[in-house]
Tab-separated table of C-alpha atoms and ligand atoms in Angstrom:
chain	number	residue	atom	x	y	z
G	103	UNK	CA	0.000	0.000	0.000
G	104	UNK	CA	1.203	3.524	-0.701
G	105	UNK	CA	0.280	6.736	1.041
G	106	UNK	CA	-2.901	8.405	-0.080
G	107	UNK	CA	-3.166	10.049	-3.495
G	108	UNK	CA	-1.784	13.600	-3.242
G	109	UNK	CA	-3.436	14.681	-6.497
G	110	UNK	CA	-6.857	16.324	-6.429
G	111	UNK	CA	-9.525	14.276	-8.238
G	112	UNK	CA	-10.395	14.987	-11.865
G	113	UNK	CA	-13.888	16.059	-10.756
G	114	UNK	CA	-12.458	19.166	-9.014
G	115	UNK	CA	-11.701	20.648	-12.432
G	116	UNK	CA	-9.152	20.499	-15.229
G	117	UNK	CA	-5.401	20.118	-14.958
G	118	UNK	CA	-3.972	23.378	-16.262
G	119	UNK	CA	-0.490	23.954	-17.624
G	120	UNK	CA	0.985	27.408	-18.246
G	121	UNK	CA	3.680	28.302	-20.736
G	122	UNK	CA	5.172	28.209	-24.157
G	123	UNK	CA	3.113	27.061	-27.131
G	124	UNK	CA	5.478	26.546	-30.082
G	125	UNK	CA	5.890	24.877	-33.383
G	126	UNK	CA	8.855	22.617	-33.841
G	127	UNK	CA	10.717	22.301	-37.111
G	128	UNK	CA	13.046	19.357	-37.259
G	129	UNK	CA	16.146	18.768	-39.386
G	130	UNK	CA	15.782	15.495	-41.236
G	131	UNK	CA	19.536	14.798	-41.201
G	132	UNK	CA	21.812	14.150	-38.220
G	133	UNK	CA	24.582	16.688	-37.725
G	134	UNK	CA	25.766	19.829	-35.975
G	135	UNK	CA	23.345	22.736	-35.959
G	136	UNK	CA	21.973	24.985	-38.645
G	137	UNK	CA	24.883	26.727	-40.322
G	138	UNK	CA	24.145	25.241	-43.727
G	139	UNK	CA	20.918	25.046	-45.732
G	140	UNK	CA	19.323	21.662	-45.084
G	141	UNK	CA	16.093	19.700	-45.326
G	142	UNK	CA	13.603	20.308	-42.521
G	143	UNK	CA	10.203	18.901	-41.609
G	144	UNK	CA	7.431	20.683	-39.720
G	145	UNK	CA	5.657	22.641	-38.352
G	146	UNK	CA	4.714	20.221	-35.558
G	147	UNK	CA	2.680	21.489	-32.589
G	148	UNK	CA	5.060	21.720	-29.628
G	149	UNK	CA	6.211	23.385	-26.410
G	150	UNK	CA	6.613	21.309	-23.254
G	151	UNK	CA	3.432	22.586	-21.579
G	152	UNK	CA	1.443	21.960	-24.777
G	153	UNK	CA	2.812	18.416	-25.201
G	154	UNK	CA	2.075	17.610	-21.551
G	155	UNK	CA	-1.487	18.891	-21.669
G	156	UNK	CA	-2.237	17.335	-25.051
G	157	UNK	CA	-1.287	13.895	-23.678
G	158	UNK	CA	-3.345	14.578	-20.558
G	159	UNK	CA	-6.397	15.435	-22.684
G	160	UNK	CA	-5.931	12.466	-25.008
G	161	UNK	CA	-5.924	10.155	-21.973
G	162	UNK	CA	-9.335	11.473	-20.932
G	163	UNK	CA	-8.117	13.748	-18.154
G	164	UNK	CA	-9.818	17.160	-17.888
G	165	UNK	CA	-7.225	19.522	-19.385
G	166	UNK	CA	-6.618	23.230	-20.069
G	167	UNK	CA	-3.726	25.443	-21.119
G	168	UNK	CA	-2.716	29.078	-20.582
G	169	UNK	CA	-0.375	30.667	-23.112
G	170	UNK	CA	-0.415	32.632	-26.355
G	171	UNK	CA	-0.139	32.133	-30.085
G	172	UNK	CA	0.179	34.582	-32.952
G	173	UNK	CA	-2.375	35.245	-35.668
G	174	UNK	CA	-0.716	32.798	-38.079
G	175	UNK	CA	-0.791	29.201	-39.258
G	176	UNK	CA	1.786	28.144	-36.633
G	177	UNK	CA	-0.734	29.226	-33.995
G	178	UNK	CA	-3.595	27.468	-35.764
G	179	UNK	CA	-1.602	24.216	-35.955
G	180	UNK	CA	-1.460	24.243	-32.160
G	181	UNK	CA	-4.998	25.364	-31.385
G	182	UNK	CA	-6.489	22.803	-33.797
G	183	UNK	CA	-4.523	19.963	-32.208
G	184	UNK	CA	-5.274	20.964	-28.626
G	185	UNK	CA	-9.007	21.370	-29.336
G	186	UNK	CA	-9.107	18.040	-31.167
G	187	UNK	CA	-7.640	16.355	-28.104
G	188	UNK	CA	-10.138	17.871	-25.681
G	189	UNK	CA	-7.956	20.621	-24.191
G	190	UNK	CA	-9.757	23.796	-23.033
G	191	UNK	CA	-8.024	26.662	-24.896
G	192	UNK	CA	-10.090	29.500	-23.409
G	193	UNK	CA	-6.926	30.668	-21.601
G	194	UNK	CA	-4.877	30.992	-24.796
G	195	UNK	CA	-4.386	34.604	-25.935
G	196	UNK	CA	-4.157	35.472	-29.628
G	197	UNK	CA	-1.433	38.067	-30.112
G	198	UNK	CA	-2.181	40.360	-33.058
G	199	UNK	CA	1.411	41.608	-33.442
G	200	UNK	CA	3.862	38.822	-32.636
G	201	UNK	CA	4.302	35.468	-34.390
G	202	UNK	CA	3.762	32.091	-32.748
G	203	UNK	CA	6.906	30.833	-31.019
G	204	UNK	CA	9.139	28.320	-32.749
G	205	UNK	CA	11.956	25.895	-32.086
G	206	UNK	CA	14.239	24.457	-34.744
G	207	UNK	CA	15.904	21.262	-33.593
G	208	UNK	CA	18.614	19.085	-35.047
G	209	UNK	CA	20.002	15.901	-33.572
G	210	UNK	CA	23.732	15.281	-33.342
G	211	UNK	CA	25.416	11.914	-33.811
G	212	UNK	CA	25.704	11.413	-30.032
G	213	UNK	CA	21.952	11.978	-29.525
G	214	UNK	CA	22.270	15.497	-28.093
G	215	UNK	CA	20.314	18.309	-29.728
G	216	UNK	CA	21.000	21.779	-31.081
G	217	UNK	CA	18.139	24.258	-30.876
G	218	UNK	CA	17.330	27.638	-32.386
G	219	UNK	CA	14.492	29.092	-30.332
G	220	UNK	CA	12.220	32.029	-30.898
G	221	UNK	CA	10.321	32.167	-27.617
G	222	UNK	CA	11.183	35.377	-25.747
G	223	UNK	CA	10.405	37.584	-28.753
G	224	UNK	CA	7.311	35.689	-29.875
G	225	UNK	CA	3.665	35.430	-28.842
G	226	UNK	CA	4.685	32.384	-26.744
G	227	UNK	CA	5.938	34.568	-23.900
G	228	UNK	CA	3.474	37.461	-24.314
G	229	UNK	CA	0.542	36.575	-22.111
G	230	UNK	CA	-0.636	37.574	-18.679
G	231	UNK	CA	-3.477	37.544	-16.199
G	232	UNK	CA	-6.635	38.316	-18.195
G	233	UNK	CA	-10.339	37.856	-17.304
G	234	UNK	CA	-10.358	34.664	-19.432
G	235	UNK	CA	-7.383	33.295	-17.522
G	236	UNK	CA	-8.922	34.232	-14.159
G	237	UNK	CA	-12.217	32.498	-14.897
G	238	UNK	CA	-10.414	29.383	-16.142
G	239	UNK	CA	-8.142	29.165	-13.091
G	240	UNK	CA	-11.150	29.546	-10.770
G	241	UNK	CA	-12.442	26.174	-11.952
G	242	UNK	CA	-9.159	24.242	-12.257
G	243	UNK	CA	-8.335	21.371	-9.899
G	244	UNK	CA	-4.639	20.932	-10.575
G	245	UNK	CA	-1.697	23.012	-11.807
G	246	UNK	CA	1.194	21.373	-13.606
G	247	UNK	CA	4.303	23.549	-13.818
G	248	UNK	CA	7.002	23.112	-16.431
G	249	UNK	CA	10.249	24.547	-15.097
G	250	UNK	CA	11.071	25.734	-18.621
G	251	UNK	CA	8.210	28.266	-18.368
G	252	UNK	CA	9.722	29.926	-15.282
G	253	UNK	CA	12.334	31.757	-17.331
G	254	UNK	CA	9.491	33.799	-18.898
G	255	UNK	CA	8.493	36.547	-16.421
G	256	UNK	CA	4.870	36.713	-17.654
G	257	UNK	CA	4.418	32.959	-17.307
G	258	UNK	CA	6.004	32.992	-13.855
G	259	UNK	CA	3.570	35.604	-12.640
G	260	UNK	CA	0.581	33.651	-13.956
G	261	UNK	CA	1.944	30.407	-12.456
G	262	UNK	CA	2.376	31.976	-9.002
G	263	UNK	CA	-1.131	33.417	-8.983
G	264	UNK	CA	-2.701	30.225	-10.368
G	265	UNK	CA	-0.830	28.090	-7.803
G	266	UNK	CA	-2.215	30.153	-4.941
G	267	UNK	CA	-5.801	30.081	-6.218
G	268	UNK	CA	-5.838	26.382	-7.154
G	269	UNK	CA	-4.246	25.298	-3.864
G	270	UNK	CA	-6.725	27.450	-1.908
G	271	UNK	CA	-9.656	25.646	-3.513
G	272	UNK	CA	-8.278	22.229	-2.557
G	273	UNK	CA	-6.385	21.585	-5.788
G	274	UNK	CA	-2.906	20.133	-6.156
G	275	UNK	CA	0.371	21.006	-7.901
G	276	UNK	CA	2.954	19.018	-9.838
G	277	UNK	CA	6.330	20.214	-11.118
G	278	UNK	CA	8.523	18.899	-13.905
G	279	UNK	CA	11.838	20.775	-13.497
G	280	UNK	CA	12.472	20.343	-17.243
G	281	UNK	CA	15.749	22.221	-17.226
G	282	UNK	CA	17.284	22.740	-20.636
G	283	UNK	CA	20.966	23.477	-20.964
G	284	UNK	CA	20.158	26.197	-23.506
G	285	UNK	CA	17.855	28.072	-21.100
G	286	UNK	CA	19.919	29.598	-18.292
G	287	UNK	CA	18.191	30.483	-15.032
G	288	UNK	CA	19.008	33.765	-13.286
G	289	UNK	CA	18.915	34.161	-9.488
G	290	UNK	CA	15.248	35.257	-9.475
G	291	UNK	CA	14.180	32.276	-11.542
G	292	UNK	CA	16.152	29.947	-9.255
G	293	UNK	CA	14.333	31.433	-6.253
G	294	UNK	CA	10.934	30.981	-7.923
G	295	UNK	CA	11.893	27.423	-8.788
G	296	UNK	CA	12.722	26.675	-5.111
G	297	UNK	CA	9.407	28.159	-3.960
G	298	UNK	CA	7.542	25.946	-6.403
G	299	UNK	CA	9.414	22.827	-5.288
G	300	UNK	CA	8.182	23.555	-1.763
G	301	UNK	CA	4.576	23.969	-2.989
G	302	UNK	CA	4.630	20.778	-5.090
G	303	UNK	CA	2.628	17.701	-4.160
G	304	UNK	CA	4.224	15.679	-6.951
G	305	UNK	CA	7.648	16.141	-8.558
G	306	UNK	CA	8.579	14.593	-11.925
G	307	UNK	CA	12.347	15.035	-12.406
G	308	UNK	CA	14.738	13.281	-14.753
G	309	UNK	CA	18.521	12.972	-14.627
G	310	UNK	CA	20.287	15.595	-12.503
G	311	UNK	CA	17.024	17.508	-11.937
G	312	UNK	CA	16.233	15.475	-8.805
G	313	UNK	CA	19.408	16.563	-7.018
G	314	UNK	CA	19.076	20.108	-8.301
G	315	UNK	CA	15.501	20.374	-6.964
G	316	UNK	CA	16.547	18.972	-3.586
G	317	UNK	CA	19.850	20.824	-3.326
G	318	UNK	CA	21.357	17.549	-2.060
G	319	UNK	CA	23.533	14.935	-3.838
G	320	UNK	CA	22.611	11.251	-4.095
G	321	UNK	CA	19.223	9.835	-5.066
G	322	UNK	CA	18.140	8.615	-1.616
G	323	UNK	CA	19.308	11.751	0.178
G	324	UNK	CA	17.602	13.970	-2.408
G	325	UNK	CA	14.335	12.050	-2.130
G	326	UNK	CA	14.483	12.248	1.678
G	327	UNK	CA	15.112	15.987	1.624
G	328	UNK	CA	12.204	16.610	-0.766
G	329	UNK	CA	9.814	14.706	1.519
G	330	UNK	CA	11.048	16.850	4.448
G	331	UNK	CA	10.079	20.038	2.616
G	332	UNK	CA	6.597	18.749	1.820
G	333	UNK	CA	6.670	16.974	-1.575
G	334	UNK	CA	4.496	13.846	-1.308
G	335	UNK	CA	5.210	11.829	-4.438
G	336	UNK	CA	8.402	11.797	-6.540
G	337	UNK	CA	8.457	10.171	-9.946
G	338	UNK	CA	11.910	9.795	-11.472
G	339	UNK	CA	11.955	9.416	-15.259
G	340	UNK	CA	14.835	7.236	-16.420
G	341	UNK	CA	14.539	7.240	-20.216
G	342	UNK	CA	15.036	3.739	-21.615
G	343	UNK	CA	15.347	2.447	-18.033
G	344	UNK	CA	11.731	3.257	-17.214
G	345	UNK	CA	10.543	5.215	-14.193
G	346	UNK	CA	10.340	4.910	-10.403
G	347	UNK	CA	7.927	6.394	-7.906
G	348	UNK	CA	8.816	7.219	-4.296
G	349	UNK	CA	5.898	7.889	-1.949
G	350	UNK	CA	6.270	9.686	1.343
G	351	UNK	CA	5.330	6.570	3.370
G	352	UNK	CA	8.449	4.832	2.019
G	353	UNK	CA	6.756	2.869	-0.782
G	354	UNK	CA	8.899	2.504	-3.914
G	355	UNK	CA	7.487	1.311	-7.217
G	356	UNK	CA	9.514	0.756	-10.370
G	357	UNK	CA	8.190	0.342	-13.885
G	358	UNK	CA	10.381	-1.001	-16.672
G	359	UNK	CA	10.500	0.779	-20.018
G	360	UNK	CA	9.006	-0.605	-23.200
G	361	UNK	CA	11.343	-1.976	-25.840
G	362	UNK	CA	11.011	0.462	-28.726
G	363	UNK	CA	13.206	1.878	-31.467
G	364	UNK	CA	13.712	5.548	-30.607
G	365	UNK	CA	13.034	7.704	-33.672
G	366	UNK	CA	12.572	11.109	-31.976
G	367	UNK	CA	13.103	11.443	-28.191
G	368	UNK	CA	11.567	14.937	-27.916
G	369	UNK	CA	8.444	15.028	-25.768
G	370	UNK	CA	8.899	11.683	-23.995
G	371	UNK	CA	9.069	13.275	-20.559
G	372	UNK	CA	6.140	15.573	-21.262
G	373	UNK	CA	3.950	12.717	-22.526
G	374	UNK	CA	4.978	10.598	-19.542
G	375	UNK	CA	3.959	13.417	-17.191
G	376	UNK	CA	0.662	14.169	-18.945
G	377	UNK	CA	-0.356	10.519	-18.777
G	378	UNK	CA	0.871	10.020	-15.189
G	379	UNK	CA	-0.908	13.078	-13.801
G	380	UNK	CA	-4.138	12.292	-15.730
G	381	UNK	CA	-4.145	8.687	-14.451
G	382	UNK	CA	-3.521	9.651	-10.820
G	383	UNK	CA	-6.233	12.315	-10.991
G	384	UNK	CA	-8.597	9.718	-12.456
G	385	UNK	CA	-7.946	7.669	-9.300
G	386	UNK	CA	-5.523	5.037	-10.614
G	387	UNK	CA	-2.882	3.583	-8.273
G	388	UNK	CA	0.812	4.419	-8.742
G	389	UNK	CA	1.724	1.188	-10.592
G	390	UNK	CA	-0.998	1.716	-13.190
G	391	UNK	CA	-0.138	5.406	-13.639
G	392	UNK	CA	3.541	4.452	-14.104
G	393	UNK	CA	2.570	1.835	-16.684
G	394	UNK	CA	0.570	4.351	-18.725
G	395	UNK	CA	3.263	7.015	-18.250
G	396	UNK	CA	5.971	4.684	-19.572
G	397	UNK	CA	3.728	3.601	-22.444
G	398	UNK	CA	2.951	7.230	-23.348
G	399	UNK	CA	6.644	8.217	-23.271
G	400	UNK	CA	7.767	5.166	-25.254
G	401	UNK	CA	4.992	5.423	-27.856
G	402	UNK	CA	5.835	9.072	-28.427
G	403	UNK	CA	9.511	8.390	-29.223
G	404	UNK	CA	8.570	5.981	-32.025
G	405	UNK	CA	7.360	8.765	-34.342
G	406	UNK	CA	8.738	12.057	-35.651
G	407	UNK	CA	7.346	15.185	-34.003
G	408	UNK	CA	7.198	16.162	-30.326
G	409	UNK	CA	3.546	15.219	-29.687
G	410	UNK	CA	2.691	13.121	-32.742
G	411	UNK	CA	2.849	9.883	-30.735
G	412	UNK	CA	0.679	11.005	-27.795
G	413	UNK	CA	-1.835	8.191	-27.334
G	414	UNK	CA	-5.441	7.848	-26.235
G	415	UNK	CA	-6.234	5.363	-23.473
G	416	UNK	CA	-7.259	2.797	-26.120
G	417	UNK	CA	-4.099	3.389	-28.159
G	418	UNK	CA	-1.938	3.017	-25.050
G	419	UNK	CA	-3.759	-0.205	-24.067
G	420	UNK	CA	-3.048	-1.562	-27.539
G	421	UNK	CA	0.591	-0.412	-27.308
G	422	UNK	CA	0.972	-2.119	-23.905
G	423	UNK	CA	-0.528	-5.349	-25.242
G	424	UNK	CA	1.732	-5.476	-28.279
G	425	UNK	CA	5.079	-4.100	-27.004
G	426	UNK	CA	7.715	-6.024	-25.100
G	427	UNK	CA	8.571	-4.650	-21.660
G	428	UNK	CA	12.145	-4.369	-20.384
G	429	UNK	CA	12.943	-5.094	-16.717
B	20	LIG	P1	12.706	14.919	-22.183
B	20	LIG	O1	14.025	14.528	-22.751
B	20	LIG	O2	11.579	14.926	-23.175
B	20	LIG	O3	12.744	16.103	-21.269
B	20	LIG	P2	12.672	13.400	-19.767
B	20	LIG	O4	14.151	13.317	-19.588
B	20	LIG	O5	11.890	14.304	-18.894
B	20	LIG	O6	12.305	13.692	-21.282
B	20	LIG	P3	12.593	10.523	-20.166
B	20	LIG	O7	13.021	9.743	-18.983
B	20	LIG	O8	13.532	10.687	-21.301
B	20	LIG	O9	12.038	11.929	-19.620
B	20	LIG	O10	11.257	9.870	-20.763
B	20	LIG	C1	10.087	9.685	-19.979
B	20	LIG	C2	9.628	8.242	-20.016
B	20	LIG	O11	9.363	7.849	-21.375
B	20	LIG	C3	10.647	7.246	-19.477
B	20	LIG	O12	10.468	7.072	-18.100
B	20	LIG	C4	10.328	5.986	-20.282
B	20	LIG	O13	9.318	5.255	-19.639
B	20	LIG	C5	9.815	6.528	-21.614
B	20	LIG	N1	10.917	6.557	-22.579
B	20	LIG	C6	11.666	7.613	-22.958
B	20	LIG	N2	12.611	7.257	-23.848
B	20	LIG	C7	12.440	5.933	-24.073
B	20	LIG	C8	13.092	4.930	-24.900
B	20	LIG	N3	14.111	5.259	-25.704
B	20	LIG	N4	12.639	3.660	-24.845
B	20	LIG	C9	11.622	3.314	-24.058
B	20	LIG	N5	10.968	4.189	-23.256
B	20	LIG	C10	11.364	5.477	-23.262
B	21	LIG	MG1	15.128	12.510	-21.555
């Protein structure tokens, strides 16, 4: 038995995610960066918060997003996809002057990625607290924070306000640190990040993010420290080694990854998180939420495009039935 579910039930209102809505344009060849003309494919709907919430909606979790797009086809690509997958887009602003944000990505031989972003000077970071946002937040039951959004001052402000309101109405909060080497945090952002760690019911780190969130080295010590400061459930994403959940009563649950050929790793963590949070909010136990999270992450890496492999519950059931599981 684990401790009780720290996530507020789906019936309290949608899971809302705040932040960058982007298109992604992907180089079709492996190599270093963008200094020569080259073949590209896209636009794919993207942005960590958008990928997360799209997977959450596809799973049947109540879902909503706050962000902004421009008055252009890149914006429409995103809005169409999110609406199709059941995501409430009433909190998305339409910027008349700035284009939808974009990210160009190219994979290197060693699997690392080069990016060219246009986020800070695009519609993606130009949104704030509007009447539409306020009325959406008033009926949300859970806030999921992507650490990547904290480097945008407007998003940070909305996240802080939404966190306070949603927590006050009995809702819950999850945080995926999602630190990208290309996005440097200043001292203010670091401080906001620490505050959010303390407010989080569930943390979904990968790699070095666990130790960075805890400020302590070593997996066990970091997990222990995070429980001391009030986090109640910690889910560590381990790529092709699956995922593990630590609950504050000491219960540990590991789920092996699925055996897939990785075509495009972008969005695995976001899909994992969207599925995990949706499942927990729908009342599923940790082992079942981990199973769907791992299936969602693995299915998404088998196709090109950051959210093209996000699966419905039926698609994930089929994937689970037909895909070999690693230990
Ligand atoms: P991102 O790189 O998108 O930020 P992340 O580091 O947050 O992702 P990962 O651990 O890479 O998260 O992926 C999340 C989950 O997706 C993993 O726990 C695993 O279950 C599944 N997954 C990711 N990559 C693979 C893979 N190559 N094979 C099988 N499963 C995978
Ligand atoms: Mg990863």
